[in-house]
Backbone as CSV, one residue per row, in Angstrom:
resi,resn,N_x,N_y,N_z,CA_x,CA_y,CA_z,C_x,C_y,C_z
1,MET,99.702,97.786,113.745,100.804,98.631,113.331,102.002,97.739,112.979
2,SER,102.639,98.023,111.877,103.739,97.201,111.373,105.075,97.908,111.575
3,ASP,106.091,97.124,111.939,107.447,97.666,112.084,108.257,97.460,110.808
4,PHE,107.627,96.974,109.748,108.308,96.702,108.503,108.370,97.945,107.639
5,THR,109.437,98.033,106.861,109.540,99.084,105.855,109.244,98.444,104.511
6,TYR,108.155,98.877,103.893,107.813,98.353,102.576,108.362,99.303,101.531
7,LEU,109.059,98.725,100.564,109.675,99.527,99.515,108.654,99.876,98.433
8,PRO,108.714,101.098,97.917,107.777,101.504,96.855,108.218,100.912,95.514
9,PRO,107.484,99.938,94.972,107.936,99.237,93.759,108.176,100.151,92.567
10,GLY,107.442,101.235,92.474,107.617,102.138,91.346,108.930,102.903,91.364
11,GLU,109.598,102.960,92.515,110.861,103.690,92.646,112.084,102.783,92.616
12,LEU,111.893,101.493,92.430,112.993,100.534,92.480,113.482,100.202,91.078
13,ARG,114.809,100.266,90.892,115.434,99.864,89.626,116.579,98.911,89.952
14,PHE,116.333,97.629,89.770,117.344,96.600,90.007,118.097,96.339,88.719
15,SER,119.381,95.968,88.859,120.161,95.560,87.697,121.223,94.559,88.138
16,LEU,121.630,93.720,87.189,122.681,92.732,87.418,123.913,93.139,86.642
17,ASP,125.087,93.060,87.288,126.311,93.334,86.540,126.768,92.060,85.838
18,ASP,127.899,92.117,85.153,128.395,90.971,84.386,128.733,89.765,85.257
19,ASN,128.960,89.998,86.550,129.290,88.914,87.476,128.065,88.372,88.205
20,GLY,126.877,88.859,87.868,125.654,88.391,88.515,125.367,89.055,89.847
21,ILE,126.053,90.168,90.143,125.836,90.892,91.390,124.676,91.864,91.187
22,LEU,123.719,91.795,92.101,122.521,92.621,92.008,122.774,93.986,92.645
23,SER,122.324,95.035,91.970,122.389,96.384,92.542,121.002,97.001,92.475
24,LEU,120.822,98.076,93.222,119.520,98.717,93.314,119.685,100.226,93.325
25,ASP,118.872,100.895,92.521,118.722,102.341,92.590,117.331,102.598,93.129
26,CYS,117.273,103.306,94.238,115.995,103.638,94.878,116.008,105.133,95.139
27,GLY,115.221,105.858,94.358,115.269,107.318,94.458,116.638,107.789,94.009
28,GLU,117.301,108.543,94.840,118.637,109.082,94.537,119.767,108.207,95.069
29,THR,119.440,107.084,95.702,120.452,106.255,96.361,120.740,104.998,95.554
30,HIS,122.043,104.671,95.437,122.485,103.472,94.730,123.071,102.492,95.748
31,TYR,122.714,101.222,95.614,123.227,100.162,96.485,123.821,99.061,95.625
32,ASP,125.037,98.627,95.963,125.669,97.480,95.314,125.574,96.278,96.237
33,GLY,125.679,95.089,95.670,125.683,93.867,96.479,124.376,93.625,97.207
34,VAL,123.287,93.877,96.523,121.959,93.700,97.109,121.606,92.213,97.147
35,GLN,120.978,91.794,98.220,120.487,90.422,98.349,118.972,90.439,98.463
36,LEU,118.317,89.505,97.806,116.876,89.288,97.947,116.677,87.956,98.647
37,VAL,115.811,87.943,99.651,115.508,86.725,100.386,113.997,86.573,100.463
38,ARG,113.527,85.405,100.100,112.104,85.102,100.215,111.790,84.858,101.689
39,LEU,110.910,85.664,102.259,110.554,85.483,103.664,109.656,84.267,103.865
40,PHE,108.851,83.942,102.864,107.969,82.777,102.898,108.152,82.004,101.591
41,PRO,109.292,81.307,101.455,109.642,80.714,100.159,108.658,79.671,99.639
42,PHE,107.976,78.956,100.515,107.036,77.939,100.047,105.626,78.504,99.923
43,GLN,105.224,79.311,100.892,103.863,79.821,100.892,103.662,81.007,99.950
44,ASN,104.697,81.835,99.754,104.539,83.049,98.955,105.856,83.375,98.235
45,PRO,106.246,82.570,97.237,107.544,82.771,96.589,107.667,84.063,95.791
46,GLU,106.561,84.685,95.420,106.594,85.910,94.614,106.267,87.153,95.446
47,GLY,106.225,86.994,96.755,105.900,88.139,97.602,106.693,88.125,98.886
48,MET,106.624,89.226,99.595,107.320,89.395,100.866,108.812,89.047,100.714
49,LEU,109.486,89.861,99.902,110.910,89.666,99.617,111.719,90.690,100.396
50,SER,112.617,90.219,101.231,113.494,91.111,101.980,114.633,91.569,101.077
51,VAL,114.902,92.880,101.069,115.984,93.473,100.284,117.014,93.991,101.276
52,SER,118.253,93.497,101.172,119.287,93.915,102.122,120.616,94.164,101.426
53,VAL,121.495,94.880,102.141,122.852,95.162,101.671,123.821,94.907,102.812
54,GLN,125.082,94.718,102.462,126.121,94.546,103.479,126.400,95.889,104.126
55,ASP,126.452,95.919,105.459,126.738,97.129,106.216,127.771,96.770,107.278
56,GLY,129.044,96.924,106.938,130.106,96.488,107.848,130.142,94.978,107.906
57,ASP,130.031,94.423,109.115,130.060,92.972,109.294,128.685,92.328,109.228
58,ALA,127.651,93.120,109.105,126.284,92.587,109.122,125.522,93.023,107.870
59,ARG,124.402,92.385,107.669,123.518,92.789,106.586,122.487,93.747,107.151
60,LYS,122.130,94.740,106.369,121.134,95.732,106.765,119.945,95.608,105.817
61,GLU,118.766,95.387,106.385,117.583,95.291,105.554,117.129,96.683,105.152
62,LEU,116.991,96.869,103.831,116.488,98.140,103.313,114.972,98.187,103.392
63,GLY,114.353,97.029,103.222,112.902,96.954,103.276,112.404,95.693,102.609
64,ILE,111.100,95.656,102.427,110.438,94.472,101.897,109.631,94.855,100.662
65,ILE,109.740,94.028,99.643,108.871,94.151,98.475,107.660,93.268,98.761
66,ARG,106.483,93.870,98.801,105.264,93.099,99.121,104.974,92.038,98.072
67,SER,105.090,92.407,96.790,104.764,91.464,95.723,105.485,91.858,94.442
68,LEU,106.037,90.869,93.764,106.662,91.133,92.467,105.631,91.628,91.455
69,ALA,104.380,91.282,91.662,103.320,91.730,90.753,103.191,93.251,90.743
70,ASP,103.650,93.915,91.806,103.579,95.376,91.887,104.725,96.063,91.155
71,CYS,105.735,95.307,90.754,106.909,95.877,90.075,106.631,96.026,88.583
72,ALA,107.389,96.916,87.953,107.297,97.085,86.503,107.632,95.748,85.837
73,PRO,107.038,95.459,84.678,107.247,94.157,84.024,108.721,93.780,83.829
74,ASP,109.566,94.730,83.399,110.980,94.404,83.193,111.672,94.097,84.517
75,GLN,111.298,94.811,85.581,111.871,94.575,86.909,111.400,93.236,87.463
76,ARG,110.118,92.946,87.283,109.550,91.681,87.746,110.279,90.510,87.091
77,GLU,110.480,90.593,85.774,111.161,89.516,85.046,112.608,89.356,85.526
78,ALA,113.318,90.466,85.713,114.708,90.408,86.180,114.791,89.780,87.570
79,LEU,113.892,90.162,88.459,113.913,89.624,89.819,113.473,88.162,89.848
80,GLN,112.518,87.782,89.019,112.118,86.378,88.934,113.279,85.523,88.460
81,ASN,114.025,85.981,87.467,115.195,85.250,86.978,116.262,85.139,88.058
82,TYR,116.511,86.229,88.776,117.489,86.226,89.874,117.070,85.209,90.938
83,LEU,115.824,85.239,91.339,115.334,84.342,92.385,115.317,82.889,91.916
84,ARG,114.981,82.657,90.656,114.986,81.295,90.113,116.401,80.713,90.189
85,TYR,117.401,81.525,89.879,118.792,81.077,89.961,119.206,80.876,91.420
86,LYS,118.911,81.847,92.275,119.315,81.790,93.685,118.662,80.627,94.422
87,TYR,117.412,80.369,94.116,116.657,79.356,94.838,116.474,78.074,94.044
88,PHE,117.372,77.808,93.110,117.243,76.571,92.350,117.343,75.398,93.308
89,ILE,116.314,74.579,93.350,116.265,73.421,94.236,115.863,72.217,93.388
90,PRO,116.807,71.302,93.146,116.466,70.128,92.345,115.388,69.281,93.018
91,ASN,114.477,68.785,92.220,113.408,67.929,92.720,113.871,66.473,92.712
92,ILE,113.668,65.793,93.832,114.029,64.378,93.938,112.918,63.548,93.322
93,GLU,113.295,62.720,92.356,112.329,61.878,91.660,112.338,60.442,92.171
94,LYS,113.483,60.004,92.721,113.621,58.620,93.176,114.634,58.560,94.309
95,ILE,114.385,57.668,95.258,115.296,57.471,96.386,115.819,56.048,96.323
96,GLY,117.132,55.930,96.309,117.761,54.607,96.296,118.104,54.181,97.712
97,LYS,119.303,53.693,97.873,119.764,53.181,99.156,119.930,54.322,100.160
98,ILE,119.553,54.062,101.402,119.754,55.003,102.507,120.554,54.279,103.582
99,GLU,121.644,54.911,104.031,122.485,54.336,105.081,122.732,55.373,106.162
100,GLU,122.814,54.907,107.389,123.173,55.773,108.510,124.564,55.366,108.985
101,LYS,125.472,56.360,109.058,126.847,56.121,109.502,127.294,57.284,110.379
102,LEU,127.729,56.965,111.586,128.316,57.959,112.492,127.452,59.212,112.646
103,GLY,126.146,59.028,112.729,125.248,60.159,112.930,124.820,60.882,111.665
104,TYR,125.286,60.451,110.522,124.911,61.047,109.243,124.030,60.072,108.470
105,VAL,123.187,60.629,107.625,122.364,59.804,106.741,122.857,60.030,105.318
106,TYR,123.227,58.942,104.651,123.665,58.989,103.259,122.514,58.469,102.406
107,MET,122.127,59.253,101.423,120.961,58.925,100.624,121.321,58.989,99.143
108,ASP,121.111,57.874,98.437,121.261,57.859,96.979,119.955,58.383,96.394
109,ILE,120.056,59.447,95.594,118.857,60.059,95.028,119.016,60.237,93.521
110,THR,117.890,60.367,92.867,117.860,60.756,91.463,117.029,62.021,91.387
111,THR,117.636,63.073,90.818,116.947,64.347,90.661,116.820,64.647,89.175
112,VAL,116.283,65.805,88.878,116.193,66.250,87.486,117.584,66.414,86.872
113,LEU,118.611,66.501,87.720,119.987,66.657,87.240,120.748,65.340,87.150
114,GLY,120.132,64.248,87.598,120.793,62.951,87.559,120.917,62.333,88.935
115,ARG,121.751,61.283,89.007,121.924,60.536,90.261,123.075,61.099,91.068
116,LYS,122.925,61.056,92.401,124.020,61.426,93.287,123.733,60.921,94.681
117,THR,124.765,60.920,95.517,124.618,60.567,96.925,124.762,61.837,97.733
118,ILE,123.818,62.064,98.627,123.891,63.233,99.495,124.080,62.772,100.933
119,CYS,124.687,63.621,101.727,124.935,63.348,103.135,124.154,64.378,103.945
120,ILE,123.366,63.884,104.903,122.534,64.766,105.709,122.930,64.622,107.171
121,ALA,123.253,65.745,107.811,123.526,65.771,109.244,122.266,66.253,109.949
122,ASP,122.059,65.822,111.167,120.919,66.268,111.964,119.630,66.194,111.155
123,VAL,119.220,64.984,110.877,118.067,64.726,110.009,116.809,65.437,110.508
124,THR,116.620,65.562,111.816,115.399,66.195,112.323,115.319,67.664,111.940
125,SER,116.454,68.321,111.724,116.454,69.726,111.316,116.550,69.903,109.806
126,ASN,117.187,68.967,109.124,117.503,69.140,107.708,116.676,68.310,106.743
127,LEU,115.723,67.568,107.251,114.797,66.823,106.417,113.414,67.052,107.021
128,ARG,112.617,67.873,106.338,111.348,68.305,106.932,110.188,68.216,105.953
129,LEU,109.043,67.902,106.520,107.796,67.968,105.776,107.351,69.427,105.774
130,VAL,107.057,69.958,104.596,106.613,71.341,104.457,105.182,71.300,103.949
131,GLY,104.264,71.820,104.726,102.863,71.725,104.353,102.403,70.286,104.491
132,ASP,101.488,69.882,103.644,100.935,68.531,103.727,101.726,67.485,102.972
133,SER,102.461,67.904,101.921,103.034,66.866,101.068,104.433,67.142,100.528
134,ALA,104.972,68.327,100.721,106.312,68.631,100.203,107.362,68.303,101.264
135,VAL,108.547,67.922,100.795,109.664,67.618,101.694,110.848,68.488,101.293
136,SER,111.479,69.091,102.281,112.677,69.897,102.073,113.857,69.177,102.710
137,ILE,114.960,69.075,101.960,116.169,68.399,102.450,117.350,69.333,102.235
138,ILE,118.199,69.461,103.263,119.428,70.247,103.162,120.591,69.323,103.499
139,ASP,121.556,69.209,102.580,122.695,68.323,102.830,123.783,69.061,103.618
140,VAL,124.857,68.344,103.950,125.914,68.931,104.778,126.641,70.090,104.101
141,GLN,126.536,70.191,102.790,127.165,71.292,102.066,126.236,72.486,101.900
142,GLY,125.022,72.378,102.441,124.066,73.473,102.332,123.219,73.439,101.073
143,ASN,123.392,72.403,100.246,122.569,72.261,99.043,121.160,71.859,99.447
144,ARG,120.197,72.412,98.751,118.796,72.116,99.041,118.211,71.216,97.957
145,TYR,117.332,70.324,98.397,116.618,69.425,97.514,115.159,69.417,97.956
146,ALA,114.281,69.025,97.060,112.862,69.000,97.406,112.200,67.771,96.825
147,ILE,111.185,67.339,97.512,110.217,66.394,96.967,108.930,67.203,96.939
148,GLU,108.481,67.534,95.734,107.335,68.435,95.609,106.061,67.850,96.184
149,ASP,105.872,66.550,96.011,104.666,65.899,96.530,105.028,64.468,96.884
150,ILE,105.147,64.196,98.173,105.546,62.864,98.629,104.554,61.799,98.161
151,GLY,103.299,62.188,97.964,102.280,61.250,97.507,102.500,60.756,96.088
152,LYS,103.314,61.473,95.316,103.579,61.069,93.934,104.762,60.103,93.812
153,LEU,105.466,59.876,94.918,106.549,58.895,94.907,105.963,57.488,94.897
154,SER,106.754,56.540,94.424,106.320,55.141,94.506,106.185,54.775,95.987
155,ARG,105.418,53.737,96.265,105.205,53.319,97.658,106.542,53.022,98.344
156,GLU,107.436,52.344,97.634,108.751,51.995,98.187,109.562,53.253,98.536
157,ASN,109.594,54.225,97.629,110.327,55.464,97.878,109.695,56.266,99.016
158,ARG,108.376,56.307,99.047,107.663,57.040,100.098,107.974,56.435,101.473
159,GLN,107.986,55.107,101.563,108.280,54.452,102.833,109.693,54.753,103.314
160,LYS,110.644,54.831,102.385,112.021,55.134,102.770,112.129,56.515,103.410
161,ILE,111.488,57.497,102.806,111.614,58.870,103.284,110.758,59.105,104.528
162,GLU,109.628,58.414,104.637,108.736,58.610,105.782,109.373,58.210,107.106
163,LEU,110.396,57.367,107.057,111.106,56.995,108.282,111.790,58.198,108.937
164,TYR,112.045,59.240,108.155,112.820,60.374,108.647,111.992,61.644,108.858
165,ILE,110.710,61.611,108.508,109.899,62.817,108.719,108.846,62.611,109.774
């Protein structure tokens, strides 16, 4: 028996306003400021999506979309675009110098967007191996980065990152 509320995909009409704010019409009810969260972002990015709205000081979950494949084609495309923007995570292609200072790790990286230095606090929580070969990194500003397959890095780059996972 499940305690989850699954939303009926055929009754959902999502839309984005000019400011990129997502709204939802479900049956006769309209919701503004809707948030979609991937419950299993690595294992199932197109399914098990939590739909919530602000309710006072907290968020209230309206329910879960089991799979985007169950949504109408126009809705599926709109939600895929929303999620692609929300979950944009640059892929790290190269790792340069790594320094540890005052409990922080500073890492020079090259991503699809270019070169930059990121600062990571609490490396054991913010630099993790996901599955067998992917690496997830969260910097002190909350920005996310990924290494899609650690095995595809050069030996030198792989050795640098393996010290922290």
